[in-house]
CSV table of C-alpha atoms in Angstrom, one decimal:
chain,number,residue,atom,x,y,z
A,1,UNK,CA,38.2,-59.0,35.3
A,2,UNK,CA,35.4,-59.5,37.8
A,3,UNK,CA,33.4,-62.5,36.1
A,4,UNK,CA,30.9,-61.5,38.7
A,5,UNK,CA,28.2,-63.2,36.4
A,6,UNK,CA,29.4,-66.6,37.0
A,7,UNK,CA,28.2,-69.9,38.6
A,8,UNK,CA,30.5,-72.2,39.9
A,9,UNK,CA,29.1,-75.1,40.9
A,10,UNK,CA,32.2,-77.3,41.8
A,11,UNK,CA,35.0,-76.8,44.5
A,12,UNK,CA,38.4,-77.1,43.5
A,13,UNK,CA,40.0,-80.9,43.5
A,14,UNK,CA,43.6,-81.7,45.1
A,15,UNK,CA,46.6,-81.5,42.2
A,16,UNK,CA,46.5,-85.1,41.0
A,17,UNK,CA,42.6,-86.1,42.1
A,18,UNK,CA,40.5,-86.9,39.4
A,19,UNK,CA,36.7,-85.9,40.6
A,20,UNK,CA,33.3,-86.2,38.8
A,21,UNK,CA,32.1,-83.1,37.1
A,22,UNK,CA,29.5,-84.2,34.3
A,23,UNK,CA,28.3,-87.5,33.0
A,24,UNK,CA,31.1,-89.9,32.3
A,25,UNK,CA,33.8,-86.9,32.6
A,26,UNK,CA,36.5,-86.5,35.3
A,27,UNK,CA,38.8,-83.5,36.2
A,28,UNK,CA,42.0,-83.5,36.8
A,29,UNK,CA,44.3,-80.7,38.2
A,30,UNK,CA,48.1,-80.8,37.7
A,31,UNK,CA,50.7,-78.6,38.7
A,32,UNK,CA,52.2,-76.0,36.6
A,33,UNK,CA,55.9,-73.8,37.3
A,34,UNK,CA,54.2,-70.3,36.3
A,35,UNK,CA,52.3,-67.9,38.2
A,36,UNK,CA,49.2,-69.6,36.6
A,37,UNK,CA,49.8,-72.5,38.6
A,38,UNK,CA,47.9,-75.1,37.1
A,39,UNK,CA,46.0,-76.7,34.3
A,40,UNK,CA,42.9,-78.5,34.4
A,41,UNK,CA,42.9,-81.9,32.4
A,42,UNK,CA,39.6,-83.9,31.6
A,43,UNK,CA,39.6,-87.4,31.6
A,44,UNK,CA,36.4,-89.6,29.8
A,45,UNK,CA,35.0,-92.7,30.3
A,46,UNK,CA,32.5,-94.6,29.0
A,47,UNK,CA,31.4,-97.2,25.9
A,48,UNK,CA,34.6,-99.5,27.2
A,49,UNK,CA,36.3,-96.6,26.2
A,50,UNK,CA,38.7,-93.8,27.9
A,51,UNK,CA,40.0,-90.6,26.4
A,52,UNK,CA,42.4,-87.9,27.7
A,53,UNK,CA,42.1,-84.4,26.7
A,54,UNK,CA,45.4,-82.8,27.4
A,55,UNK,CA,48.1,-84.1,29.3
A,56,UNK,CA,50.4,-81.3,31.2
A,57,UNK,CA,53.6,-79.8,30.6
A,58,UNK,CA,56.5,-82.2,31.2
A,59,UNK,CA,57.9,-81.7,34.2
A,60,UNK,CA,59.1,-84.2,37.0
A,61,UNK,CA,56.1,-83.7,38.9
A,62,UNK,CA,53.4,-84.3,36.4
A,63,UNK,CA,55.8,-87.6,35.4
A,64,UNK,CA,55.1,-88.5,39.0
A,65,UNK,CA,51.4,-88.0,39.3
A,66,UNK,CA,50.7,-89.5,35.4
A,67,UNK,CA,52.8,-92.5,36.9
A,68,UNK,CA,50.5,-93.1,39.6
A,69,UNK,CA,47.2,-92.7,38.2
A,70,UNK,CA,48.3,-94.7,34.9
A,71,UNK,CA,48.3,-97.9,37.3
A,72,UNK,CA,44.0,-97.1,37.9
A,73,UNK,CA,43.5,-95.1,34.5
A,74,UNK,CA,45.2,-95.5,31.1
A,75,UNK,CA,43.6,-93.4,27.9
A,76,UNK,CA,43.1,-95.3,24.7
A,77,UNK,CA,43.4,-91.7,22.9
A,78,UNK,CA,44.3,-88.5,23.7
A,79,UNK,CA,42.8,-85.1,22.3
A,80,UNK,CA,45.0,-82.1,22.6
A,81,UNK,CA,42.8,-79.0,22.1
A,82,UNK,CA,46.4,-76.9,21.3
A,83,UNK,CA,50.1,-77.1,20.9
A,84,UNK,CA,50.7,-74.9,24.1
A,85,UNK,CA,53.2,-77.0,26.5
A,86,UNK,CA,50.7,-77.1,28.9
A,87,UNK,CA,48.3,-78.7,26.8
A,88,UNK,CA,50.5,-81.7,24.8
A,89,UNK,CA,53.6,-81.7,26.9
A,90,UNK,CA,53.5,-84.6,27.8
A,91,UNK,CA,51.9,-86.3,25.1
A,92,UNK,CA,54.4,-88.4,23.5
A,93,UNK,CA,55.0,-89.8,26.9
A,94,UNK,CA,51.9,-90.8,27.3
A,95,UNK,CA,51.7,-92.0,24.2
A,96,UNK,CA,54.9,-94.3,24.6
A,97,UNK,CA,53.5,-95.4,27.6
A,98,UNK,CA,49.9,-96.5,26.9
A,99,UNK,CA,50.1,-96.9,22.9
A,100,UNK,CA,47.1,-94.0,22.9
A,101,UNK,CA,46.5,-92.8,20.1
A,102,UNK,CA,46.5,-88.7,19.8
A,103,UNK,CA,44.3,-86.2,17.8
A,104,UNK,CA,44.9,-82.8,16.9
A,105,UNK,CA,44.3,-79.9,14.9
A,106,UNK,CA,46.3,-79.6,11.7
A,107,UNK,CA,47.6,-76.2,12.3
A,108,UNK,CA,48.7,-76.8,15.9
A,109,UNK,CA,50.5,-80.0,15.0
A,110,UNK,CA,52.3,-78.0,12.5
A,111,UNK,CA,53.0,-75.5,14.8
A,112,UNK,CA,54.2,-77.9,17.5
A,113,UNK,CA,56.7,-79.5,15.3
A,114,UNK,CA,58.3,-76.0,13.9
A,115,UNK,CA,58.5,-74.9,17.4
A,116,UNK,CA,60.0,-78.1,18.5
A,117,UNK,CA,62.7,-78.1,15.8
A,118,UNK,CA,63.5,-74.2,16.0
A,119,UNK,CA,67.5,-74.4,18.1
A,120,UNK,CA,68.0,-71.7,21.0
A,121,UNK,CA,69.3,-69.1,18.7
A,122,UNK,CA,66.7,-69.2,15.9
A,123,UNK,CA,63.7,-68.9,18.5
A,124,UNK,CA,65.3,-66.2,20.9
A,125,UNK,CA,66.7,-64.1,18.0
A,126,UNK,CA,63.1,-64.4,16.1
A,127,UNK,CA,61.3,-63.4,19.2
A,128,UNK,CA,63.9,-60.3,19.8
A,129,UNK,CA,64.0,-59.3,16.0
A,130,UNK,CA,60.5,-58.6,16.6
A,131,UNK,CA,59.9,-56.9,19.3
A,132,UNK,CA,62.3,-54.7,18.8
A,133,UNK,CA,60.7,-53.8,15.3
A,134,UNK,CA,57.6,-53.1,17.4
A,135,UNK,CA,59.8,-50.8,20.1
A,136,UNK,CA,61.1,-52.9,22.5
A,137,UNK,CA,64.1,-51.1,24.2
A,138,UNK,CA,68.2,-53.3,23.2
A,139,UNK,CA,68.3,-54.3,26.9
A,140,UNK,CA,64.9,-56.2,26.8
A,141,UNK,CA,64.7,-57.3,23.9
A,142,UNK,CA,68.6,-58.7,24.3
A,143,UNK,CA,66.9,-60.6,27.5
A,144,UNK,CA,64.0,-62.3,25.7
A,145,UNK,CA,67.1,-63.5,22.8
A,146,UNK,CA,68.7,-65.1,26.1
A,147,UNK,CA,65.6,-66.8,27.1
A,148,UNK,CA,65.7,-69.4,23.3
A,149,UNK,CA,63.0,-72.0,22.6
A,150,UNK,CA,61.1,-71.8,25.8
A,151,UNK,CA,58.6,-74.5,24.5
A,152,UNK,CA,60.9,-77.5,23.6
A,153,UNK,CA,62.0,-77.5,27.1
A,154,UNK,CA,58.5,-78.1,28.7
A,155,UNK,CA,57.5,-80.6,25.8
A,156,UNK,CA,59.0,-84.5,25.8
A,157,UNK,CA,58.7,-84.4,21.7
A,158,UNK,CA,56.2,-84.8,18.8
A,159,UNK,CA,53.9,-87.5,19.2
A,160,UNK,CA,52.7,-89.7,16.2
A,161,UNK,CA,49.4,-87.7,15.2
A,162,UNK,CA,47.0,-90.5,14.3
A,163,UNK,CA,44.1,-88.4,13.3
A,164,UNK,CA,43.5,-84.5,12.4
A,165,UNK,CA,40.6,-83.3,13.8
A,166,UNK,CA,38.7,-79.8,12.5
A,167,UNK,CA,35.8,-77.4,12.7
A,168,UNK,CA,32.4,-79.5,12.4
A,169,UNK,CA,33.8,-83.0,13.3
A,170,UNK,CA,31.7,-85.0,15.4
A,171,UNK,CA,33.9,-87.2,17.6
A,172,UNK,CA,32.9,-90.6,19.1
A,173,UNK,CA,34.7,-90.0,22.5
A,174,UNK,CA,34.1,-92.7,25.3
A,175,UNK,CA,30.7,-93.6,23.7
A,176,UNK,CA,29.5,-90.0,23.6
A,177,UNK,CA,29.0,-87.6,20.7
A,178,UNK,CA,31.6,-84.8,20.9
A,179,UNK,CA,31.6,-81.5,18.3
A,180,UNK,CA,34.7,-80.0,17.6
A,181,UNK,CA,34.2,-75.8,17.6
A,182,UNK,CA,37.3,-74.2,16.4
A,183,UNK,CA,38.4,-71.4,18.4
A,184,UNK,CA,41.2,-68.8,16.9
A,185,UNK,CA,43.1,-65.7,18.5
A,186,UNK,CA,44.7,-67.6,21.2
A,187,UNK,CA,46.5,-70.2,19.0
A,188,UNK,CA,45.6,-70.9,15.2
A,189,UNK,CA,43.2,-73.7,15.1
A,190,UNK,CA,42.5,-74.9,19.0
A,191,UNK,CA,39.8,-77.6,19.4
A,192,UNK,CA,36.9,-77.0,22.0
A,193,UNK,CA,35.0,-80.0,22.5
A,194,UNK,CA,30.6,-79.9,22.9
A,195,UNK,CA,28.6,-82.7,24.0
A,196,UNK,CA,24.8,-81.6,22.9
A,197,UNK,CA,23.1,-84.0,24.6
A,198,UNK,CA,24.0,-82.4,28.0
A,199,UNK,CA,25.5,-79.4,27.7
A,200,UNK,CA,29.1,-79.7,28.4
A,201,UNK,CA,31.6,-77.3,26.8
A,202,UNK,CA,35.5,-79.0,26.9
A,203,UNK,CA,37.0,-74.9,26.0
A,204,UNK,CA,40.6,-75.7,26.4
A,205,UNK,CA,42.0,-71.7,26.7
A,206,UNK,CA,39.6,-70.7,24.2
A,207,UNK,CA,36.9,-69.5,27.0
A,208,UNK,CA,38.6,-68.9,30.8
A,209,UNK,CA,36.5,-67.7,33.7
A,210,UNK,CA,38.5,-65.5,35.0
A,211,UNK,CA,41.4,-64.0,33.1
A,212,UNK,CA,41.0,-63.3,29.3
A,213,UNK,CA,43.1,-66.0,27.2
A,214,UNK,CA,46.8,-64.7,25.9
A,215,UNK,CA,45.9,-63.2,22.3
A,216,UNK,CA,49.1,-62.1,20.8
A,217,UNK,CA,51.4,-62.0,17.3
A,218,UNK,CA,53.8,-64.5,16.7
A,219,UNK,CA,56.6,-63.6,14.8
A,220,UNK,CA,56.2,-66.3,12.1
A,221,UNK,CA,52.7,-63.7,11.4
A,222,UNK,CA,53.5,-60.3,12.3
A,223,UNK,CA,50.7,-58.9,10.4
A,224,UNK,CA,48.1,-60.8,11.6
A,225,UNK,CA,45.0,-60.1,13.2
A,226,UNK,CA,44.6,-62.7,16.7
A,227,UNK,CA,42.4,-60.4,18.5
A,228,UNK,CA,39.8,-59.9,15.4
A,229,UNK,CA,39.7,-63.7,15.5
A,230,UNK,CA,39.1,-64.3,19.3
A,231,UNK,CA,36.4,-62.4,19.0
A,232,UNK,CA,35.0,-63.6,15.8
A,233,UNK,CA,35.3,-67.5,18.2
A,234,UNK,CA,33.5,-65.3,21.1
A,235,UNK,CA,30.4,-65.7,18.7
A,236,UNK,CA,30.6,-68.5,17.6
A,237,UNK,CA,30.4,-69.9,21.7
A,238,UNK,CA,27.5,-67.7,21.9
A,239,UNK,CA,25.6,-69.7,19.6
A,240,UNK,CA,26.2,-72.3,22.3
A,241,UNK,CA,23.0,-72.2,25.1
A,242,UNK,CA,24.1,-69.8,27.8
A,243,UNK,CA,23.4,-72.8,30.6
A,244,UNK,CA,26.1,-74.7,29.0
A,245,UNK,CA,28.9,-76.1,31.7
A,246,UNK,CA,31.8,-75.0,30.8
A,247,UNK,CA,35.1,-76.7,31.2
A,248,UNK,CA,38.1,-74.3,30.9
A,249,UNK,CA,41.6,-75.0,31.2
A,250,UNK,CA,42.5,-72.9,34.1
A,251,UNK,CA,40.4,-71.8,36.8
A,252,UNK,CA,36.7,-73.8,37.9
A,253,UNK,CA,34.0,-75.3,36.0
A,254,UNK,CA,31.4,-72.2,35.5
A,255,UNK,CA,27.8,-71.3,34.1
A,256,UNK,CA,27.4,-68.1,32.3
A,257,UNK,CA,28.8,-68.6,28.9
A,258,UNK,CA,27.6,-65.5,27.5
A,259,UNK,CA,28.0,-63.3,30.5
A,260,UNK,CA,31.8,-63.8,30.3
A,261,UNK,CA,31.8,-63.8,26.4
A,262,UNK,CA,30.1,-60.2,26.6
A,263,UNK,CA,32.9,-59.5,29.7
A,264,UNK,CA,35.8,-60.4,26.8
A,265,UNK,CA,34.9,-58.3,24.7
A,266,UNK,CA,34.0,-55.1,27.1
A,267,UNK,CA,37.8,-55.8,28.4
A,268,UNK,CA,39.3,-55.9,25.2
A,269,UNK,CA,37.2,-53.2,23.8
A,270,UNK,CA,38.6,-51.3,26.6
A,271,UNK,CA,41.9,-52.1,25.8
A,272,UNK,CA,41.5,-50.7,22.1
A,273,UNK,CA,39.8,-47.4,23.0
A,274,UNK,CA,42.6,-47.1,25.3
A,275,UNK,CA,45.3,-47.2,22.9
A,276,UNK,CA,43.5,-45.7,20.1
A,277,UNK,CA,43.0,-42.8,22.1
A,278,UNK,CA,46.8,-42.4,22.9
A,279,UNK,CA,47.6,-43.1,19.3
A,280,UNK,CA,45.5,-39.7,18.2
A,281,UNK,CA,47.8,-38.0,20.6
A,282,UNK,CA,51.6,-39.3,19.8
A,283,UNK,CA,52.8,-42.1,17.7
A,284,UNK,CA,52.5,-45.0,19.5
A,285,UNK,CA,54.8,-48.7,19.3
A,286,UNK,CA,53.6,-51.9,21.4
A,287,UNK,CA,56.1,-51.5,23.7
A,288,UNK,CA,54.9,-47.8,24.1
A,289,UNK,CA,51.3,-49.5,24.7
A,290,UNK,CA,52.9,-51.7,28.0
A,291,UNK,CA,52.1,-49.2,30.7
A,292,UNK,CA,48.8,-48.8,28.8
A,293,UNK,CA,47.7,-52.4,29.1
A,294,UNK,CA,49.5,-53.7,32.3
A,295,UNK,CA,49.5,-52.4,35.8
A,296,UNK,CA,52.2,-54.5,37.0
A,297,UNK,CA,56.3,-55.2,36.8
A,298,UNK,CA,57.2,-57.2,33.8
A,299,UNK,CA,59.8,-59.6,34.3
A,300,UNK,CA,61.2,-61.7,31.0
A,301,UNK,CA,58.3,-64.0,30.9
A,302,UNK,CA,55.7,-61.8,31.4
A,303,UNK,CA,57.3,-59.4,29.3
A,304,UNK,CA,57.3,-62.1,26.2
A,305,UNK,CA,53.2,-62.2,26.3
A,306,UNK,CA,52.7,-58.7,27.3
A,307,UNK,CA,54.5,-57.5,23.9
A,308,UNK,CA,52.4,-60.2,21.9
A,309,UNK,CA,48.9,-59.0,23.6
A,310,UNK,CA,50.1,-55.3,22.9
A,311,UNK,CA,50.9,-55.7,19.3
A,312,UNK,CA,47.7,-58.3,18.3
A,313,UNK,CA,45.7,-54.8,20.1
A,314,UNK,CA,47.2,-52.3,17.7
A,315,UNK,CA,47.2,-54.5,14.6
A,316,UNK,CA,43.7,-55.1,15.1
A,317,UNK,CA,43.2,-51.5,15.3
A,318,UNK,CA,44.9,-51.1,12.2
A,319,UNK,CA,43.3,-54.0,10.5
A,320,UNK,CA,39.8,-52.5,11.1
A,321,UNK,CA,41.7,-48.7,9.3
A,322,UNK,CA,41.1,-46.8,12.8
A,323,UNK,CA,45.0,-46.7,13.0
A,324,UNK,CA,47.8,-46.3,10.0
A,325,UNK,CA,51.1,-47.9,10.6
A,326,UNK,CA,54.4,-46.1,9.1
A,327,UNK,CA,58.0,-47.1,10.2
A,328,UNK,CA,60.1,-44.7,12.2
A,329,UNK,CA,63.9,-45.3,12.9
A,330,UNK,CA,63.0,-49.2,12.0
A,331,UNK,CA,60.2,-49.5,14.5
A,332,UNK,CA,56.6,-49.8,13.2
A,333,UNK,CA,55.1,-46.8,15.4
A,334,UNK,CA,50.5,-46.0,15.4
A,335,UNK,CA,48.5,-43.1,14.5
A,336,UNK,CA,45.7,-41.7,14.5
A,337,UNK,CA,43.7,-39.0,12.9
């Protein structure tokens, strides 16, 4: 995705660095063992008052660097836009550390906590279960089983959730007035943060400059429709001015809100005419769909997104009738007219 459109009017801080980007906000790049390499944290000060939003997956080097900045900076509460581990991995570290409190959605704490209790073979066998019902060859599938929880491992534990923000809530962050915009598709109820009075968009993974956000089907939901409501959240930003500075979680601080909300949805729209198109000529499964979506090797981790992306794609085509969905020798396979 080209997100030729954009402005960026920041270069990229050092991992560990904290730098000015708007009024009374800080950024803050940390390491992250993925090919994305790194998540952007934001740290606010002001009123006598500093908040966190985010923290970092726990890892030994994101320990390290929190251990030296905590000596200049310490957050009296931290917001977590969304249960992802690189978002409130370290959280209850911090917390135990500085006695901060921490916000969050409802719906991601709850889905923090059933993640964090699921054992090895309850998350690895869910996760194989169904992607085999969607296709998925025994050999794959077996090697996603291997992988277990992969998101207890990069989070220290459930922090004590002091206050559940929502949709509409106006915030009193560091002396500033924050809004809390709900954003769906990408996780089930993540928390971007707007300060009016400047502009400023805190969007978490809800709005990235220059990859489109993960938008797949867990299988806790298999019927559900993430891609429907990512781009339902893709209008509600654009009721957002289109100078607004944007602050994603990966990638650099941009202008051009609605020129990348109209790229999202070209790129997905692609994606669906892609598949629908192969669905009016054969019966189609999500794993079927792979070489359709993705240009590239899959290896086990890549693989685990790729499947979610390709099923949240055809269940939105089927939720909107363009496709029905039968079950063939106990896959769900696509069609068209």
């Amino acid at each position: 995705m080209s997100a030729a459109a954009l402005d960026y009017p920041l270069p990229r801080p050092a991992l560990g660095e904290p730098v000015p980007v708007a009024g009374g906000v800080r950024w803050l790049r940390l390491p992250l063992p993925f090919a994305l390499d790194h998540i952007n944290l934001w740290l606010l000060d002001g009123g006598g008052e500093r908040v966190l939003v985010d923290t970092g997956v726990d890892s030994p080097d994101n320990r390290a660097h929190w251990q030296v900045l905590l000596d200049a900076w310490s957050p009296g509460c931290i917001v977590v836009t969304h249960f992802h581990p690189d978002h409130m991995g370290l959280a209850r570290w911090l917390q135990a550390a500085t006695g901060a409190a921490v916000w969050m959605s409802r719906a991601e704490r709850d889905t923090a906590a059933r993640l964090l209790a699921s054992s090895d073979d309850e998350a690895g066998e869910s996760v194989a279960a169904f992607y085999r019902r969607h296709g998925l060859d025994a050999g794959r599938a077996d090697a996603l089983r291997r992988r277990g929880n992969t998101y207890s491992p990069l989070v220290d534990g459930m922090p004590e959730i002091g206050c559940c923000i929502a949709d509409g809530d106006t915030l009193d962050l560091a002396g500033a007035d924050w809004r809390v915009i709900v954003g769906r598709g990408h996780a089930p109820e993540h928390a971007c943060l707007y300060r009016a009075e400047d502009g400023v968009l805190i969007a978490g993974d809800q709005l990235l400059p220059r990859i489109s956000s993960n938008v797949s089907v867990p299988p806790a939901a298999p019927d559900a429709d993430p891609l429907g409501a990512f781009l339902d959240s893709l209008d509600t930003l654009d009721t957002l001015p289109a100078d607004t500075l944007v602050l994603p979680s990966h990638g650099r601080p941009f202008r051009g809100l609605h020129a990348r909300t109209a790229e999202l949805r070209a790129h997905h729209g692609h994606h669906l005419e892609v598949l629908l198109a192969e669905a009016r000529r054969r019966p189609l499964t999500a794993a079927d769909a792979l070489p359709l979506l993705f240009d590239r090797s899959l290896d086990s981790h890549s693989l685990f997104f790729a499947m979610g992306e390709a099923v949240a794609h055809l269940n939105r085509l089927w939720h909107t009738g363009a496709v029905a969905r039968r079950e063939r020798d106990g896959a769900w396979v696509f069609t068209a007219p």
